[in-house]
């Protein structure tokens, strides 16, 4: 007989699809209100406190920071020389020779002081001739009348410390018993603006003509700040005369633009300023050379 048929193959195993786990339900967590959260120090808070401290330092009553100067159009030397409010000492061979000596980088300190003082006295004499006078008649030893003039008003001087103090001996030699005030202004290292540190002025300065003394006029920042101090002290702008040995067109232009009634008297107007804001050809740092704080 034939062999029995083989048994049927077993059915393939079925794979059960896993069901997703039931969602996890957590009890609600209470959230505290913002007012109950602790205040933690942040970078913003730290920076804010630093800014506040810096502002307080700059606004200290003993230190005044000047406001930025308005843009100034630098005038040509020719137009400045022709300006009736700018008086340049006549260029004689004597004046040129003294400038040649003090501008020489190899000039000794002794010669620098001697010839600078000579120029300063000539400068002061020129400034005195720019003051208003009134007629006066005196009787001479021969019993004759002499028709002359006398100063219309009292004068005083204010030096911008430190270089301006080099001009005090010259004005004392020319003006007997003159009263002299002082203003200390330095440039802020952060803002590059002039800062006022010290002021001492004659009590009756508002009743006098004022000679403002500083041998160099470069950018005009310190001069402008000093003039503002004088005006705040009651000195009319038309009674201020700024005296300096060497000027740059930038400083002259700025002072003339901001203070049109201030008269300027100088011995020379140089070409301009270099990248360090020094007058060129110039004379270097006048205060250092006069007081001997550096070699040159």
Short mmCIF file of C-alpha atoms in Angstrom, two decimals, residues 8-286:
data_model
loop_
_atom_site.label_atom_id
_atom_site.label_comp_id
_atom_site.label_asym_id
_atom_site.label_seq_id
_atom_site.Cartn_x
_atom_site.Cartn_y
_atom_site.Cartn_z
CA UNK A 8 0.67 19.60 6.98
CA UNK A 9 3.27 22.23 7.98
CA UNK A 10 2.52 24.18 11.12
CA UNK A 11 1.04 27.67 10.61
CA UNK A 12 3.55 30.60 10.87
CA UNK A 13 3.71 32.21 14.28
CA UNK A 14 1.72 35.39 14.61
CA UNK A 15 3.49 38.55 16.04
CA UNK A 16 1.36 40.52 18.39
CA UNK A 17 1.54 44.35 17.95
CA UNK A 18 2.56 45.94 21.29
CA UNK A 19 0.11 48.37 22.68
CA UNK A 20 1.34 51.91 23.66
CA UNK A 21 1.83 52.37 27.36
CA UNK A 22 -0.89 54.24 29.11
CA UNK A 23 -0.18 57.97 29.61
CA UNK A 24 1.56 58.82 32.82
CA UNK A 25 -0.55 61.05 34.94
CA UNK A 26 1.22 63.18 37.53
CA UNK A 27 -0.42 65.23 40.17
CA UNK A 28 -0.30 69.00 39.45
CA UNK A 29 2.67 70.80 40.99
CA UNK A 30 1.89 74.19 42.50
CA UNK A 31 3.97 77.02 40.98
CA UNK A 32 4.92 79.88 43.24
CA UNK A 33 4.18 83.43 42.13
CA UNK A 34 7.01 85.57 40.70
CA UNK A 35 7.14 87.62 43.84
CA UNK A 36 8.17 84.58 45.85
CA UNK A 37 11.14 83.72 43.63
CA UNK A 38 14.52 84.64 45.15
CA UNK A 39 16.38 87.53 43.47
CA UNK A 40 19.66 86.28 42.09
CA UNK A 41 22.51 88.56 40.97
CA UNK A 42 22.84 88.67 37.21
CA UNK A 43 25.31 90.17 34.74
CA UNK A 44 22.83 92.87 33.87
CA UNK A 45 22.57 93.98 37.46
CA UNK A 46 26.33 94.06 37.81
CA UNK A 47 26.83 96.12 34.66
CA UNK A 48 24.10 98.49 35.75
CA UNK A 49 25.80 99.14 39.06
CA UNK A 50 29.12 99.78 37.32
CA UNK A 51 27.53 102.30 34.97
CA UNK A 52 25.87 104.09 37.87
CA UNK A 53 29.16 104.34 39.72
CA UNK A 54 30.98 105.80 36.70
CA UNK A 55 28.28 108.38 36.19
CA UNK A 56 28.48 109.45 39.80
CA UNK A 57 32.23 109.84 39.53
CA UNK A 58 31.99 112.10 36.47
CA UNK A 59 29.36 114.28 38.07
CA UNK A 60 31.29 114.93 41.26
CA UNK A 61 30.92 118.66 42.09
CA UNK A 62 34.69 119.15 42.30
CA UNK A 63 35.23 117.97 38.72
CA UNK A 64 33.41 119.48 35.77
CA UNK A 65 33.44 117.75 32.37
CA UNK A 66 33.17 120.05 29.40
CA UNK A 67 30.56 119.36 26.77
CA UNK A 68 31.79 118.27 23.33
CA UNK A 69 32.77 121.16 21.14
CA UNK A 70 30.70 121.81 18.04
CA UNK A 71 32.29 121.01 14.69
CA UNK A 72 34.72 123.75 13.73
CA UNK A 73 35.68 124.78 10.23
CA UNK A 74 39.41 125.37 10.35
CA UNK A 75 40.22 128.69 8.73
CA UNK A 76 43.31 129.46 6.71
CA UNK A 77 46.25 131.26 8.24
CA UNK A 78 45.72 134.19 5.87
CA UNK A 79 42.12 134.74 7.00
CA UNK A 80 43.14 134.45 10.66
CA UNK A 81 45.88 137.06 10.29
CA UNK A 82 43.37 139.47 8.74
CA UNK A 83 40.84 138.90 11.55
CA UNK A 84 40.51 142.10 13.60
CA UNK A 85 40.01 140.06 16.80
CA UNK A 86 43.36 138.27 16.36
CA UNK A 87 46.52 140.29 16.90
CA UNK A 88 49.80 138.74 15.75
CA UNK A 89 53.01 140.28 17.05
CA UNK A 90 54.79 142.01 14.14
CA UNK A 91 57.41 139.67 12.70
CA UNK A 92 60.72 141.49 13.12
CA UNK A 93 64.21 139.95 12.76
CA UNK A 94 64.46 139.99 16.58
CA UNK A 95 61.22 138.03 17.00
CA UNK A 96 62.19 135.49 14.33
CA UNK A 97 65.62 135.01 15.93
CA UNK A 98 64.10 134.28 19.34
CA UNK A 99 61.65 131.82 17.80
CA UNK A 100 64.57 130.10 16.06
CA UNK A 101 66.36 129.64 19.39
CA UNK A 102 63.46 128.24 21.44
CA UNK A 103 62.18 125.99 18.63
CA UNK A 104 65.56 124.27 18.31
CA UNK A 105 65.34 120.83 19.92
CA UNK A 106 68.97 121.18 21.06
CA UNK A 107 68.31 124.47 22.86
CA UNK A 108 69.46 124.36 26.48
CA UNK A 109 66.88 124.88 29.20
CA UNK A 110 68.64 128.06 30.31
CA UNK A 111 68.36 129.60 26.83
CA UNK A 112 64.84 128.30 26.41
CA UNK A 113 63.69 130.09 29.57
CA UNK A 114 65.59 133.30 28.80
CA UNK A 115 64.30 133.80 25.26
CA UNK A 116 60.80 132.55 26.07
CA UNK A 117 60.61 135.16 28.82
CA UNK A 118 61.70 137.85 26.35
CA UNK A 119 58.98 136.83 23.91
CA UNK A 120 56.41 136.71 26.70
CA UNK A 121 57.22 140.30 27.71
CA UNK A 122 56.86 141.50 24.13
CA UNK A 123 53.56 139.63 23.91
CA UNK A 124 52.24 141.27 27.08
CA UNK A 125 53.28 144.72 25.90
CA UNK A 126 51.38 144.12 22.67
CA UNK A 127 48.31 142.95 24.61
CA UNK A 128 48.38 146.06 26.81
CA UNK A 129 48.25 148.23 23.69
CA UNK A 130 44.99 146.51 22.71
CA UNK A 131 43.18 147.65 25.86
CA UNK A 132 40.86 150.67 25.82
CA UNK A 133 42.31 153.94 27.10
CA UNK A 134 40.87 157.26 28.11
CA UNK A 135 42.37 160.74 27.79
CA UNK A 136 44.28 162.18 30.72
CA UNK A 137 46.11 165.48 31.28
CA UNK A 138 49.00 165.79 33.72
CA UNK A 139 51.25 168.67 34.72
CA UNK A 140 54.96 168.20 34.05
CA UNK A 141 57.80 169.49 36.31
CA UNK A 142 58.07 172.44 33.94
CA UNK A 143 54.50 173.49 34.87
CA UNK A 144 53.21 172.53 31.46
CA UNK A 145 50.28 170.27 30.64
CA UNK A 146 50.84 166.97 28.90
CA UNK A 147 47.87 165.43 27.09
CA UNK A 148 48.14 161.66 27.32
CA UNK A 149 45.97 158.73 28.30
CA UNK A 150 45.48 156.17 31.05
CA UNK A 151 43.94 152.71 31.37
CA UNK A 152 40.18 152.78 31.17
CA UNK A 153 39.74 149.92 33.65
CA UNK A 154 41.66 147.67 36.03
CA UNK A 155 43.22 144.45 34.75
CA UNK A 156 44.13 141.07 36.17
CA UNK A 157 45.65 137.86 34.82
CA UNK A 158 44.56 134.21 34.99
CA UNK A 159 47.03 131.46 34.13
CA UNK A 160 46.03 127.99 32.95
CA UNK A 161 48.12 125.67 35.11
CA UNK A 162 50.79 124.45 34.48
CA UNK A 163 52.32 125.96 31.32
CA UNK A 164 50.47 129.25 31.80
CA UNK A 165 52.39 129.86 35.03
CA UNK A 166 55.54 130.41 32.94
CA UNK A 167 54.00 133.73 31.83
CA UNK A 168 53.34 135.08 35.32
CA UNK A 169 56.83 136.53 35.89
CA UNK A 170 56.61 138.40 32.60
CA UNK A 171 53.30 140.03 33.42
CA UNK A 172 54.44 140.91 36.95
CA UNK A 173 57.48 142.65 35.46
CA UNK A 174 55.27 144.76 33.21
CA UNK A 175 52.16 145.32 35.34
CA UNK A 176 52.89 146.45 38.89
CA UNK A 177 51.09 144.53 41.69
CA UNK A 178 48.76 142.78 39.24
CA UNK A 179 46.36 140.21 40.67
CA UNK A 180 46.74 136.72 39.24
CA UNK A 181 44.27 133.84 39.39
CA UNK A 182 44.71 130.20 38.42
CA UNK A 183 42.69 127.57 36.59
CA UNK A 184 43.72 123.89 36.48
CA UNK A 185 42.35 121.99 33.49
CA UNK A 186 43.42 118.53 32.33
CA UNK A 187 42.19 116.23 29.59
CA UNK A 188 40.13 113.22 30.65
CA UNK A 189 41.85 109.98 29.56
CA UNK A 190 38.54 108.27 28.75
CA UNK A 191 36.48 111.00 27.07
CA UNK A 192 39.40 113.16 25.82
CA UNK A 193 37.45 116.19 27.08
CA UNK A 194 38.95 118.92 29.29
CA UNK A 195 38.14 118.59 32.99
CA UNK A 196 38.18 121.43 35.48
CA UNK A 197 39.98 120.57 38.73
CA UNK A 198 40.77 123.87 40.43
CA UNK A 199 39.78 127.54 40.21
CA UNK A 200 41.02 130.52 42.19
CA UNK A 201 40.11 133.96 40.88
CA UNK A 202 40.25 137.53 42.22
CA UNK A 203 37.02 138.44 43.98
CA UNK A 204 36.42 141.50 41.83
CA UNK A 205 37.33 139.78 38.55
CA UNK A 206 33.95 140.71 37.05
CA UNK A 207 35.04 144.36 37.24
CA UNK A 208 38.38 143.89 35.44
CA UNK A 209 39.83 143.13 32.04
CA UNK A 210 41.28 139.62 32.15
CA UNK A 211 44.48 138.40 30.48
CA UNK A 212 44.11 134.63 30.09
CA UNK A 213 47.60 133.10 29.90
CA UNK A 214 48.64 129.87 28.15
CA UNK A 215 51.72 129.69 25.87
CA UNK A 216 50.24 127.12 23.45
CA UNK A 217 46.89 127.14 21.62
CA UNK A 218 46.53 123.79 19.81
CA UNK A 219 42.98 122.37 19.70
CA UNK A 220 41.49 125.10 21.85
CA UNK A 221 39.76 122.74 24.30
CA UNK A 222 41.46 124.03 27.46
CA UNK A 223 41.16 127.64 26.35
CA UNK A 224 37.44 127.25 25.68
CA UNK A 225 36.86 125.65 29.07
CA UNK A 226 38.81 128.43 30.82
CA UNK A 227 36.81 131.10 29.01
CA UNK A 228 33.58 129.38 30.10
CA UNK A 229 34.79 129.48 33.72
CA UNK A 230 35.53 133.21 33.45
CA UNK A 231 32.13 133.92 31.94
CA UNK A 232 30.41 131.91 34.68
CA UNK A 233 32.32 134.05 37.19
CA UNK A 234 30.73 137.20 35.77
CA UNK A 235 33.45 138.37 33.34
CA UNK A 236 31.91 139.74 30.13
CA UNK A 237 33.23 138.02 27.03
CA UNK A 238 34.44 141.32 25.60
CA UNK A 239 36.72 141.84 28.61
CA UNK A 240 38.68 138.61 28.08
CA UNK A 241 41.95 138.62 26.12
CA UNK A 242 43.74 135.32 25.48
CA UNK A 243 47.56 135.55 25.28
CA UNK A 244 49.78 132.77 23.89
CA UNK A 245 53.12 132.41 22.18
CA UNK A 246 52.25 129.96 19.40
CA UNK A 247 48.83 129.17 17.94
CA UNK A 248 47.42 126.59 15.54
CA UNK A 249 44.67 127.49 13.05
CA UNK A 250 42.40 124.82 14.58
CA UNK A 251 42.48 126.39 18.06
CA UNK A 252 42.13 129.94 16.77
CA UNK A 253 39.17 128.96 14.60
CA UNK A 254 37.42 127.17 17.46
CA UNK A 255 37.83 130.02 19.95
CA UNK A 256 36.73 132.62 17.41
CA UNK A 257 33.67 130.57 16.52
CA UNK A 258 32.52 129.92 20.10
CA UNK A 259 33.57 133.23 21.67
CA UNK A 260 33.38 135.94 18.98
CA UNK A 261 34.03 138.82 21.44
CA UNK A 262 37.24 137.37 22.94
CA UNK A 263 40.41 138.94 21.56
CA UNK A 264 43.48 136.76 20.93
CA UNK A 265 47.10 137.95 20.95
CA UNK A 266 49.91 135.66 19.76
CA UNK A 267 53.47 135.84 18.45
CA UNK A 268 53.04 133.23 15.68
CA UNK A 269 50.44 131.15 13.84
CA UNK A 270 51.91 127.77 12.84
CA UNK A 271 50.85 125.37 10.10
CA UNK A 272 48.59 122.99 12.05
CA UNK A 273 48.48 119.87 14.26
CA UNK A 274 50.01 116.41 13.94
CA UNK A 275 48.36 113.09 14.85
CA UNK A 276 49.23 113.66 18.54
CA UNK A 277 47.56 117.09 18.48
CA UNK A 278 50.92 118.86 18.83
CA UNK A 279 51.44 122.13 16.97
CA UNK A 280 53.71 121.78 13.94
CA UNK A 281 56.38 122.87 13.36
CA UNK A 282 55.73 123.96 16.92
CA UNK A 283 57.94 123.83 19.95
CA UNK A 284 57.12 120.52 21.65
CA UNK A 285 55.68 120.46 25.17
CA UNK A 286 56.30 124.01 26.40
#
